[in-house]
Tab-separated table of C-alpha atoms in Angstrom:
chain	number	residue	atom	x	y	z
W	1395	MET	CA	99.830	192.585	-13.034
W	1396	ILE	CA	102.674	190.186	-12.843
W	1397	ASN	CA	104.737	193.174	-11.396
W	1398	VAL	CA	102.054	193.483	-8.586
W	1399	THR	CA	102.114	189.732	-7.906
W	1400	ILE	CA	105.913	189.665	-7.691
W	1401	VAL	CA	105.835	192.678	-5.126
W	1402	LYS	CA	103.207	190.910	-3.145
W	1403	VAL	CA	105.148	187.751	-2.955
W	1404	LEU	CA	108.363	189.663	-1.947
W	1405	GLU	CA	106.354	191.280	0.615
W	1406	PHE	CA	105.251	187.939	2.013
W	1407	ILE	CA	108.909	186.725	2.141
W	1408	PHE	CA	110.684	189.656	3.337
W	1409	TYR	CA	108.309	191.422	5.826
W	1410	PRO	CA	108.758	188.645	8.463
W	1411	LEU	CA	112.649	188.900	7.961
W	1412	ILE	CA	112.455	192.714	8.281
W	1413	ALA	CA	110.445	192.247	11.627
W	1414	PHE	CA	112.714	189.622	12.928
W	1415	VAL	CA	116.000	191.877	12.215
W	1416	ILE	CA	114.152	194.899	13.952
W	1417	GLY	CA	113.119	192.650	16.592
W	1418	ILE	CA	116.554	191.441	17.309
W	1419	ILE	CA	117.928	194.794	17.294
W	1420	LEU	CA	115.191	195.790	19.750
W	1421	MET	CA	116.148	192.845	22.010
W	1422	GLY	CA	119.682	193.611	21.826
W	1423	LEU	CA	119.217	197.278	22.425
W	1424	PHE	CA	116.989	196.379	25.476
W	1425	ARG	CA	119.956	194.388	27.092
W	1426	LYS	CA	122.507	197.168	26.100
W	1427	ILE	CA	120.303	199.992	27.369
W	1428	MET	CA	119.535	198.030	30.734
W	1429	ALA	CA	123.271	197.350	31.089
W	1430	ARG	CA	124.210	201.159	30.513
W	1431	ILE	CA	121.357	202.152	33.014
W	1432	GLN	CA	122.980	199.655	35.577
W	1433	ARG	CA	126.541	201.285	34.711
W	1434	ARG	CA	127.698	198.299	33.072
W	1435	TYR	CA	129.289	198.032	29.488
W	1436	GLY	CA	126.654	195.472	28.400
W	1437	PRO	CA	126.600	192.711	25.703
W	1438	PRO	CA	127.196	193.538	21.839
W	1439	LEU	CA	124.084	194.672	20.064
W	1440	LEU	CA	123.604	191.249	18.324
W	1441	GLN	CA	124.020	189.100	21.352
W	1442	PRO	CA	120.373	187.735	20.958
W	1443	LEU	CA	121.299	186.561	17.531
W	1444	ILE	CA	124.554	184.813	18.908
W	1445	ASP	CA	122.213	183.185	21.605
W	1446	ILE	CA	119.722	181.969	18.727
W	1447	ILE	CA	122.555	180.447	16.785
W	1448	ARG	CA	123.837	178.714	19.949
W	1449	PHE	CA	120.301	177.345	20.653
W	1450	PHE	CA	119.969	176.037	17.164
W	1451	SER	CA	123.399	174.261	17.360
W	1452	GLN	CA	122.392	172.371	20.626
W	1453	ARG	CA	120.501	169.042	21.070
W	1454	THR	CA	117.137	169.110	21.702
W	1455	VAL	CA	114.913	167.259	24.207
W	1456	SER	CA	111.060	167.116	23.453
W	1457	HIS	CA	108.448	165.882	25.801
W	1458	GLY	CA	106.111	164.766	23.229
W	1459	LYS	CA	104.402	165.728	19.967
W	1460	ILE	CA	101.984	168.377	21.278
W	1461	PHE	CA	105.063	169.895	23.109
W	1462	SER	CA	107.100	170.413	19.863
W	1463	PHE	CA	103.992	171.300	17.887
W	1464	GLY	CA	102.977	174.132	20.253
W	1465	VAL	CA	106.296	175.886	19.966
W	1466	ILE	CA	105.912	175.920	16.069
W	1467	LEU	CA	102.237	177.006	16.234
W	1468	ALA	CA	103.129	179.774	18.506
W	1469	LEU	CA	105.737	181.037	16.091
W	1470	ALA	CA	103.191	180.593	13.200
W	1471	GLY	CA	100.536	182.586	15.179
W	1472	SER	CA	102.970	185.518	15.641
W	1473	LEU	CA	103.984	185.407	11.918
W	1474	VAL	CA	100.268	185.425	10.775
W	1475	VAL	CA	99.532	188.389	13.135
W	1476	LEU	CA	102.396	190.245	11.775
W	1477	LEU	CA	101.229	189.846	8.060
W	1478	PHE	CA	97.919	191.759	9.013
W	1479	ILE	CA	99.774	194.774	10.598
W	1480	PRO	CA	100.756	197.588	8.326
W	1481	PHE	CA	104.436	198.678	8.377
W	1482	GLY	CA	104.635	201.851	6.525
W	1483	LYS	CA	103.474	201.003	2.871
W	1484	ILE	CA	104.074	197.289	3.306
W	1485	CYS	CA	101.217	195.101	4.456
W	1486	PRO	CA	100.703	191.779	2.771
W	1487	LEU	CA	97.387	190.655	4.052
W	1488	CYS	CA	95.659	193.998	4.739
W	1489	GLY	CA	93.015	193.505	2.127
W	1490	SER	CA	91.637	190.587	3.832
W	1491	GLY	CA	91.289	191.240	7.370
W	1492	ASP	CA	90.590	194.033	9.881
W	1493	LEU	CA	91.042	194.944	13.498
W	1494	LEU	CA	88.734	192.400	14.941
W	1495	LEU	CA	90.609	189.535	13.289
W	1496	ILE	CA	93.736	190.829	14.614
W	1497	LEU	CA	92.172	190.835	18.048
W	1498	TYR	CA	91.213	187.120	17.686
W	1499	LEU	CA	94.716	186.077	16.113
W	1500	MET	CA	96.501	187.798	18.912
W	1501	LEU	CA	95.166	185.076	21.377
W	1502	PHE	CA	96.785	182.343	19.108
W	1503	THR	CA	100.425	182.580	20.440
W	1504	PRO	CA	99.737	182.362	24.339
W	1505	ILE	CA	97.186	179.628	23.846
W	1506	SER	CA	99.822	177.560	21.810
W	1507	ILE	CA	102.339	178.198	24.403
W	1508	ALA	CA	99.833	176.917	26.974
W	1509	LEU	CA	99.109	173.897	24.874
W	1510	SER	CA	102.794	173.105	24.580
W	1511	GLY	CA	103.405	173.631	28.337
W	1512	GLY	CA	100.668	171.370	29.135
W	1513	GLU	CA	102.940	168.306	28.110
W	1514	GLY	CA	106.034	169.736	29.802
W	1515	ALA	CA	104.529	168.575	33.183
W	1516	ASN	CA	106.622	171.215	35.075
W	1517	PRO	CA	104.858	172.942	37.871
W	1518	ASN	CA	106.499	176.386	36.820
W	1519	ILE	CA	104.965	176.059	33.496
W	1520	SER	CA	101.210	175.951	34.776
W	1521	ILE	CA	102.032	178.744	37.122
W	1522	GLY	CA	103.504	180.877	34.349
W	1523	VAL	CA	100.697	179.893	32.056
W	1524	SER	CA	98.136	180.801	34.591
W	1525	ARG	CA	99.758	184.205	35.347
W	1526	LYS	CA	99.860	185.029	31.607
W	1527	LEU	CA	96.170	184.332	31.136
W	1528	MET	CA	95.355	186.378	34.250
W	1529	LEU	CA	97.358	189.180	33.009
W	1530	SER	CA	95.807	189.168	29.523
W	1531	LEU	CA	92.402	189.059	31.206
W	1532	GLY	CA	93.677	192.227	33.005
W	1533	TYR	CA	94.781	194.201	29.914
W	1534	GLU	CA	92.263	193.116	27.672
W	1535	VAL	CA	89.433	194.815	29.248
W	1536	PRO	CA	90.978	198.380	28.607
W	1537	PHE	CA	92.178	197.188	25.325
W	1538	LEU	CA	88.951	196.227	24.037
W	1539	MET	CA	87.382	199.647	25.095
W	1540	ILE	CA	90.430	201.355	23.493
W	1541	ILE	CA	89.940	199.487	20.151
W	1542	LEU	CA	86.143	200.228	20.326
W	1543	SER	CA	86.603	203.814	20.709
W	1544	VAL	CA	89.052	203.973	17.973
W	1545	MET	CA	86.711	202.163	15.671
W	1546	SER	CA	83.786	204.149	16.634
W	1547	PHE	CA	85.578	207.448	16.135
W	1548	TYR	CA	86.654	206.653	12.563
W	1549	LYS	CA	83.480	204.492	11.846
W	1550	THR	CA	85.484	201.711	10.291
W	1551	THR	CA	87.049	198.389	11.477
W	1552	SER	CA	89.797	198.487	8.845
W	1553	LEU	CA	93.355	199.204	10.165
W	1554	VAL	CA	94.214	200.642	6.568
W	1555	GLU	CA	91.325	202.972	6.619
W	1556	ILE	CA	92.324	204.250	10.066
W	1557	ILE	CA	95.968	204.972	9.043
W	1558	LYS	CA	94.479	206.851	5.909
W	1559	TYR	CA	92.122	208.939	7.863
W	1560	GLN	CA	95.164	209.747	10.327
W	1561	GLN	CA	97.533	210.625	7.472
W	1562	ASN	CA	94.907	212.893	5.744
W	1563	TYR	CA	93.941	214.730	9.034
W	1564	HIS	CA	95.460	214.464	12.413
W	1565	TRP	CA	97.172	211.556	14.169
W	1566	ALA	CA	94.674	209.798	16.613
W	1567	ILE	CA	96.600	210.848	19.638
W	1568	PHE	CA	96.231	214.668	18.688
W	1569	ASN	CA	92.460	214.326	18.383
W	1570	PHE	CA	90.667	215.535	21.636
W	1571	PRO	CA	88.551	212.478	22.546
W	1572	LEU	CA	91.017	210.030	21.348
W	1573	ILE	CA	93.938	211.239	23.336
W	1574	ILE	CA	92.320	209.669	26.393
W	1575	PRO	CA	92.203	205.973	25.082
W	1576	GLY	CA	95.752	206.813	23.652
W	1577	ILE	CA	96.995	207.524	27.281
W	1578	ALA	CA	95.152	204.327	28.384
W	1579	TYR	CA	97.127	202.524	25.763
W	1580	ILE	CA	100.362	203.813	26.759
W	1581	LEU	CA	99.541	202.804	30.460
W	1582	ILE	CA	98.862	199.090	29.327
W	1583	LEU	CA	101.725	198.929	26.714
W	1584	PRO	CA	104.150	197.409	29.139
W	1585	ALA	CA	101.673	194.821	30.063
W	1586	MET	CA	101.121	193.906	26.549
W	1587	MET	CA	104.948	193.663	25.952
W	1588	GLY	CA	105.505	191.745	29.039
W	1589	VAL	CA	108.229	194.091	30.508
W	1590	ARG	CA	109.191	194.754	34.082
W	1591	PRO	CA	106.457	195.989	36.083
W	1592	PHE	CA	104.291	193.212	34.313
W	1593	ASP	CA	106.626	190.430	33.766
W	1594	VAL	CA	104.669	188.062	36.148
W	1595	ALA	CA	104.442	185.399	33.469
W	1596	SER	CA	108.116	185.125	32.720
W	1597	ALA	CA	109.751	185.866	36.053
W	1598	PRO	CA	113.017	184.515	36.020
W	1599	GLN	CA	113.726	184.819	39.656
W	1600	GLU	CA	110.442	183.397	40.905
W	1601	ILE	CA	109.268	180.644	38.625
W	1602	ALA	CA	112.290	180.199	36.419
W	1603	SER	CA	111.081	181.978	33.278
W	1604	GLY	CA	107.694	180.335	33.596
W	1605	PRO	CA	106.202	178.803	30.349
W	1606	VAL	CA	109.643	178.512	28.700
W	1607	VAL	CA	111.301	176.756	31.477
W	1608	GLU	CA	111.327	173.316	29.777
W	1609	TYR	CA	112.443	174.590	26.354
W	1610	GLY	CA	116.002	173.773	25.363
W	1611	GLY	CA	118.103	174.019	22.253
W	1612	LYS	CA	115.850	174.577	19.117
W	1613	PHE	CA	112.573	175.289	20.956
W	1614	LEU	CA	114.172	177.969	22.932
W	1615	GLY	CA	115.547	179.492	19.679
W	1616	LEU	CA	112.183	179.256	18.078
W	1617	ASN	CA	110.784	180.857	21.074
W	1618	HIS	CA	113.195	183.686	20.959
W	1619	ILE	CA	112.436	184.365	17.478
W	1620	GLU	CA	108.780	184.373	18.358
W	1621	HIS	CA	109.588	186.935	21.250
W	1622	ALA	CA	111.524	189.211	18.671
W	1623	ILE	CA	108.431	189.290	16.231
W	1624	HIS	CA	106.094	189.829	19.265
W	1625	MET	CA	108.034	192.791	20.351
W	1626	PHE	CA	107.716	194.341	16.750
W	1627	ILE	CA	103.915	193.530	16.658
W	1628	GLY	CA	103.261	195.124	20.271
W	1629	ILE	CA	104.773	198.545	19.281
W	1630	ALA	CA	103.731	198.706	15.553
W	1631	LEU	CA	100.078	198.106	16.519
W	1632	PHE	CA	100.284	201.198	18.738
W	1633	ILE	CA	101.868	203.375	15.988
W	1634	ASP	CA	99.142	202.181	13.435
W	1635	LEU	CA	96.350	202.871	15.745
W	1636	PHE	CA	97.510	206.166	17.316
W	1637	LEU	CA	100.766	207.605	15.759
W	1638	GLY	CA	99.604	207.897	12.208
W	1639	GLY	CA	100.895	204.436	11.116
W	1640	GLY	CA	104.142	206.183	9.892
W	1641	PRO	CA	103.795	207.816	6.418
W	1642	ASN	CA	107.170	206.266	5.458
W	1643	ILE	CA	109.281	203.670	6.934
W	1644	GLY	CA	111.927	206.120	8.424
W	1645	LEU	CA	109.444	207.936	10.508
W	1646	PHE	CA	107.794	204.533	11.441
W	1647	LEU	CA	111.179	203.348	12.778
W	1648	VAL	CA	111.890	206.604	14.673
W	1649	GLU	CA	108.431	206.248	16.405
W	1650	MET	CA	109.080	202.595	17.196
W	1651	PHE	CA	112.440	203.268	18.835
W	1652	ILE	CA	111.026	206.267	20.965
W	1653	ILE	CA	108.027	203.991	22.151
W	1654	PHE	CA	110.640	201.038	22.953
W	1655	PHE	CA	112.907	203.546	24.893
W	1656	ILE	CA	110.136	204.523	27.107
W	1657	ALA	CA	109.264	200.991	27.634
W	1658	VAL	CA	113.009	200.105	28.661
W	1659	PHE	CA	113.098	203.047	30.991
W	1660	ILE	CA	109.979	201.749	32.660
W	1661	ASN	CA	111.475	198.349	32.735
W	1662	ALA	CA	114.567	199.693	34.385
W	1663	MET	CA	112.706	201.709	36.946
W	1664	PHE	CA	110.190	199.528	38.479
W	1665	PRO	CA	110.241	196.268	40.442
W	1666	ARG	CA	107.776	193.548	39.421
W	1667	TYR	CA	104.003	193.671	40.482
W	1668	ARG	CA	102.409	190.621	41.970
W	1669	THR	CA	99.639	189.089	39.697
W	1670	ASP	CA	96.823	190.522	41.999
W	1671	GLN	CA	98.526	193.993	41.973
W	1672	ALA	CA	98.938	194.053	38.296
W	1673	ILE	CA	95.234	193.207	37.681
W	1674	LYS	CA	94.203	195.659	40.292
W	1675	TYR	CA	96.289	198.431	38.450
W	1676	LEU	CA	95.015	197.410	35.175
W	1677	TRP	CA	91.438	197.327	35.959
W	1678	ARG	CA	91.726	200.657	37.692
W	1679	TRP	CA	93.537	203.452	35.850
W	1680	PRO	CA	93.797	202.193	32.374
W	1681	SER	CA	90.289	201.077	32.374
W	1682	ILE	CA	88.615	204.073	33.944
W	1683	LEU	CA	90.633	206.258	31.489
W	1684	ALA	CA	89.571	204.082	28.513
W	1685	PHE	CA	85.844	203.961	29.694
W	1686	ILE	CA	85.948	207.882	29.954
W	1687	GLY	CA	87.454	208.000	26.486
W	1688	LEU	CA	84.810	205.604	25.057
W	1689	VAL	CA	82.020	207.652	26.362
W	1690	LEU	CA	83.495	210.857	25.182
W	1691	VAL	CA	84.172	209.396	21.796
W	1692	ARG	CA	80.443	208.233	21.682
W	1693	ILE	CA	79.278	211.772	22.547
W	1694	HIS	CA	81.546	213.448	19.899
W	1695	VAL	CA	80.377	210.895	17.319
W	1696	LYS	CA	76.747	211.503	18.219
W	1697	PHE	CA	76.676	215.285	18.159
P	1048	MET	CA	138.755	187.837	21.486
P	1049	ASP	CA	137.564	186.875	17.822
P	1050	ARG	CA	134.027	187.723	18.195
P	1051	GLY	CA	134.077	190.342	15.419
P	1052	GLN	CA	135.783	188.159	12.764
P	1053	LEU	CA	132.956	187.369	10.484
P	1054	SER	CA	134.883	184.572	8.440
P	1055	LYS	CA	135.149	182.495	11.550
P	1056	TRP	CA	131.440	182.858	11.950
P	1057	PHE	CA	130.588	181.690	8.550
P	1058	LYS	CA	132.975	178.714	8.932
P	1059	HIS	CA	131.984	177.308	12.373
P	1060	PRO	CA	128.805	179.124	13.435
P	1061	GLY	CA	128.065	176.703	16.027
P	1062	ILE	CA	131.254	176.605	18.053
P	1063	MET	CA	131.484	180.499	17.591
P	1064	ALA	CA	128.073	180.760	19.261
P	1065	GLN	CA	128.707	178.346	21.852
P	1066	LYS	CA	131.875	180.314	22.897
P	1067	TYR	CA	130.182	183.824	23.036
P	1068	SER	CA	126.925	182.639	24.583
P	1069	LEU	CA	127.780	180.935	27.817
P	1070	TRP	CA	124.712	180.846	29.983
P	1071	ALA	CA	125.481	179.542	33.368
P	1072	VAL	CA	123.132	177.561	35.693
P	1073	TYR	CA	122.063	179.678	38.752
P	1074	PHE	CA	123.005	176.883	41.208
P	1075	CYS	CA	124.800	177.536	44.282
P	1076	THR	CA	126.360	174.432	45.989
P	1077	GLY	CA	128.434	176.150	48.646
P	1078	CYS	CA	130.072	179.584	49.585
P	1079	GLY	CA	131.586	180.110	46.289
P	1080	ILE	CA	128.324	181.666	44.863
P	1081	ILE	CA	129.310	184.760	46.817
P	1082	GLU	CA	131.814	185.612	43.950
P	1083	VAL	CA	129.127	185.134	41.308
P	1084	PRO	CA	127.018	188.328	41.938
P	1085	PRO	CA	129.792	190.911	41.750
P	1086	SER	CA	130.981	189.351	38.462
P	1087	ILE	CA	127.480	189.564	36.704
P	1088	THR	CA	126.762	192.916	38.118
P	1089	SER	CA	128.288	196.342	37.401
P	1090	ARG	CA	131.741	195.885	38.952
P	1091	TRP	CA	132.880	193.152	36.678
P	1092	ASP	CA	130.300	192.905	34.076
P	1093	ALA	CA	130.216	189.338	32.715
P	1094	GLU	CA	127.402	189.879	30.157
P	1095	ARG	CA	129.830	191.868	27.843
P	1096	PHE	CA	131.331	188.454	27.104
P	1097	GLY	CA	128.030	186.809	26.760
P	1098	VAL	CA	128.168	184.981	30.100
P	1099	MET	CA	124.919	185.284	32.020
P	1100	PRO	CA	122.854	183.395	34.519
P	1101	ALA	CA	120.188	181.173	33.099
P	1102	PRO	CA	116.926	180.718	34.929
P	1103	SER	CA	116.597	177.079	33.992
P	1104	PRO	CA	119.203	174.353	33.282
P	1105	ARG	CA	117.457	173.697	29.954
P	1106	HIS	CA	118.470	177.137	28.772
P	1107	ALA	CA	122.123	176.818	30.036
P	1108	ASN	CA	125.225	175.442	28.684
P	1109	LEU	CA	127.755	176.267	31.483
P	1110	PHE	CA	127.663	174.704	34.715
P	1111	MET	CA	129.829	176.093	37.556
P	1112	ILE	CA	130.050	173.985	40.659
P	1113	THR	CA	130.762	176.713	43.182
P	1114	GLY	CA	132.057	175.613	46.531
P	1115	TYR	CA	132.054	172.388	48.373
P	1116	VAL	CA	129.830	169.472	47.385
P	1117	ALA	CA	127.677	167.714	50.009
P	1118	THR	CA	126.429	164.222	49.308
P	1119	LYS	CA	123.027	165.401	49.207
P	1120	THR	CA	123.895	168.242	46.826
P	1121	LEU	CA	125.571	165.771	44.497
P	1122	LYS	CA	122.152	164.299	43.743
P	1123	ALA	CA	120.827	167.655	42.679
P	1124	ILE	CA	124.104	168.383	40.661
P	1125	ILE	CA	123.837	165.105	38.648
P	1126	ARG	CA	120.127	165.718	37.865
P	1127	THR	CA	120.846	169.375	36.794
P	1128	TYR	CA	123.807	168.047	34.712
P	1129	GLU	CA	121.651	165.563	32.956
P	1130	LEU	CA	118.887	168.176	32.190
P	1131	MET	CA	121.126	170.609	30.258
P	1132	PRO	CA	121.107	170.109	26.376
P	1133	GLU	CA	124.419	169.126	24.745
P	1134	PRO	CA	127.047	170.562	24.221
P	1135	LYS	CA	127.505	171.619	27.849
P	1136	TYR	CA	130.538	172.509	29.855
P	1137	THR	CA	131.283	172.027	33.561
P	1138	VAL	CA	133.739	174.279	35.652
P	1139	ALA	CA	134.559	173.330	39.256
P	1140	PHE	CA	134.997	176.460	41.062
P	1141	GLY	CA	137.146	176.798	44.402
P	1142	SER	CA	139.378	174.163	45.937
P	1143	CYS	CA	136.608	172.173	47.652
P	1144	PRO	CA	135.353	170.360	44.501
P	1145	ILE	CA	139.033	169.583	43.434
P	1146	ASN	CA	140.091	167.714	46.533
P	1147	GLY	CA	137.639	168.579	49.541
P	1148	GLY	CA	139.708	171.673	50.305
P	1149	MET	CA	139.178	172.375	54.027
P	1150	TYR	CA	136.544	169.671	54.255
P	1151	TRP	CA	139.283	167.102	53.254
P	1152	ASP	CA	138.408	164.845	56.278
P	1153	SER	CA	134.567	165.500	56.357
P	1154	TYR	CA	132.528	162.322	56.160
P	1155	ASN	CA	129.707	164.051	53.883
P	1156	THR	CA	131.797	166.004	51.496
P	1157	ILE	CA	132.543	164.981	47.864
P	1158	LYS	CA	136.205	164.954	47.539
P	1159	HIS	CA	136.672	164.161	43.708
P	1160	ILE	CA	133.702	165.448	41.839
P	1161	ASP	CA	135.014	164.167	38.549
P	1162	LYS	CA	134.210	160.576	39.554
P	1163	TYR	CA	130.533	161.629	39.391
P	1164	ILE	CA	130.292	164.190	36.563
P	1165	PRO	CA	132.978	165.156	34.112
P	1166	ILE	CA	134.708	168.475	34.522
P	1167	ASP	CA	136.080	170.571	31.628
P	1168	GLY	CA	138.216	172.939	33.894
P	1169	TRP	CA	139.096	173.750	37.226
P	1170	ILE	CA	139.474	177.282	39.006
P	1171	ALA	CA	141.531	176.633	42.179
P	1172	GLY	CA	141.659	179.015	45.148
P	1173	CYS	CA	139.658	179.703	48.341
P	1174	MET	CA	137.878	182.062	47.159
P	1175	PRO	CA	138.936	182.566	43.674
P	1176	ARG	CA	138.405	186.203	42.920
P	1177	PRO	CA	136.044	187.141	40.143
P	1178	GLU	CA	139.074	187.773	37.892
P	1179	ALA	CA	139.823	184.255	38.199
P	1180	ILE	CA	136.331	183.591	36.675
P	1181	PHE	CA	137.203	185.563	33.478
P	1182	ILE	CA	140.535	183.719	33.290
P	1183	GLY	CA	138.765	180.507	33.457
P	1184	VAL	CA	136.167	181.737	30.725
P	1185	THR	CA	138.797	182.556	28.254
P	1186	LYS	CA	140.566	179.258	28.972
P	1187	LEU	CA	137.270	177.629	28.307
P	1188	TRP	CA	136.971	179.537	25.036
P	1189	MET	CA	140.352	178.246	23.891
P	1190	MET	CA	139.561	174.722	24.837
P	1191	ILE	CA	136.084	174.986	22.906
P	1192	ASP	CA	138.123	176.368	19.826
P	1193	LYS	CA	140.436	173.445	19.901
P	1194	GLY	CA	137.546	171.006	20.678
P	1195	ALA	CA	139.204	169.977	23.879
P	1196	ALA	CA	136.156	170.888	26.061
P	1197	THR	CA	134.555	167.236	25.587
P	1198	GLY	CA	133.197	166.717	29.074
P	1199	TYR	CA	129.668	165.820	27.527
P	1200	LYS	CA	131.303	163.431	25.057
P	1201	ARG	CA	133.271	161.756	27.892
P	1202	TYR	CA	129.909	161.340	29.967
P	1203	ARG	CA	128.096	159.790	27.094
P	1204	GLU	CA	131.116	157.443	26.272
P	1205	ASN	CA	131.886	156.416	29.945
P	1206	TYR	CA	128.460	156.814	31.340
P	1207	GLU	CA	128.577	153.344	32.821
P	1208	TYR	CA	131.517	154.348	34.853
P	1209	TYR	CA	129.866	157.318	36.168
P	1210	ARG	CA	126.669	155.748	37.028
P	1211	LYS	CA	128.340	152.948	38.733
P	1212	ASN	CA	130.221	155.527	40.845
P	1213	GLN	CA	126.937	157.407	41.487
P	1214	GLU	CA	125.005	154.183	42.431
P	1215	LYS	CA	128.011	153.121	44.713
P	1216	LEU	CA	127.494	156.435	46.687
P	1217	PHE	CA	123.558	156.687	46.772
P	1218	GLY	CA	122.413	153.088	46.349
P	1219	LYS	CA	119.631	152.788	43.803
P	1220	LEU	CA	119.052	155.999	41.856
P	1221	PRO	CA	115.481	157.001	41.601
P	1222	TRP	CA	115.850	158.087	37.931
P	1223	PRO	CA	116.485	155.823	34.848
P	1224	PRO	CA	119.987	155.821	33.063
P	1225	LEU	CA	120.284	158.802	30.772
P	1226	PHE	CA	122.114	156.739	28.131
P	1227	PRO	CA	121.581	153.025	27.438
P	1228	ILE	CA	123.881	150.740	29.402
P	1229	GLU	CA	124.739	147.705	27.304
P	1230	ASP	CA	126.754	145.208	29.612
P	1231	LYS	CA	126.117	145.722	33.304
P	1232	ASN	CA	128.462	142.867	34.320
P	1233	GLU	CA	131.552	144.298	32.631
P	1234	LYS	CA	134.374	144.877	34.886
P	1235	LEU	CA	135.515	148.556	34.971
P	1236	THR	CA	138.753	149.929	36.246
P	1237	VAL	CA	138.300	152.967	38.605
């Protein structure tokens, strides 16, 4: 009994650390691969970590209590979502929450960033926040249909149960009706991760990196840590839902890096959408695919 | 380059991180900015040294004043410089910010930029090639290592002098002083 408790406590401590390290490596690889695609040598792999150390060694300017509090709240929101997402066998809070709870908690981080930006009084922040909320309005329509089809196929809302079914039978992406929501998920994955065709919210050349424009020093460091964990969450949720959740951590990491490479290549290939174009895209192809998938799954479940 | 030496990282993490993560404000004051795109893209890849353009002055710690400084531009330069979080480093790029360059007799070009904001280093030439930027960056690393890049400290200590020069040029400035000024009547030597 004591052993189980100790393992649980260790999971609570080390799972965010593991996610942070993997997220930092992903961010470093992102810059390195982008550099190699552009025929540059590129920064060292741990350059994001160097940047974060630099941010924490700088003086910080705050615009008020809510401004400081929102940044911490955003990081806390990401950490809480992380504890509900299984990573191989590690999952500290899986017993107490399901997919619907994750859906609610995933809105926590953008809303905290918006809350914090409200006190920044920079027009770029309000433009960035409104673009971010518009974009999430765009990808959440297909995302909810995808989640609904997965839940109704496996007749459960628990992420752990879904992974158990997949490991006993097939991965969800190899099941006939579920492959269509899977493809729709792949199509909206860049929008959920905020990479190039859909980086309308943090467009550095248009609105000076949007919601984070007023963060300097430690706030930007916290924001980068949040970004690293967010990258981990975005890919891990896809693997848990469709790629079998990784029977062991090695396979999970291999799947994670493959998905990540696809996202980086898409990021290198395409220019940025305007917000209206992004929403037009998200409400057309992924939504149609997700809807067809949902109807097929319902028929499959009924008969 | 001592980026790989772990003992230095554990001894002075702040100094090492500031050396190898120089984010430059993407602010062009004159023609000198034409040398920056080649130095950050594939030809001379500055990102391998951790130097990259930052979208906002709040993220940045390196300010390159590229090219001649018109009087109107100086106002924006001072505001941008005061927005950056400390420690911050300033490099004047090209001969115009040093002594006016080919605009030596122009009525609206600033001849000595270090009267208005502190400068840590100068890159002379018209235009300096992108290699000169890299030589400047290595010099800046040496200065940060020795603790000689103290422009931001000088700005804080002699803020009265800089503010007085700025006000002499612009009249009353529309923003409040960055640091408190104790005695306004004190006579300062220019």
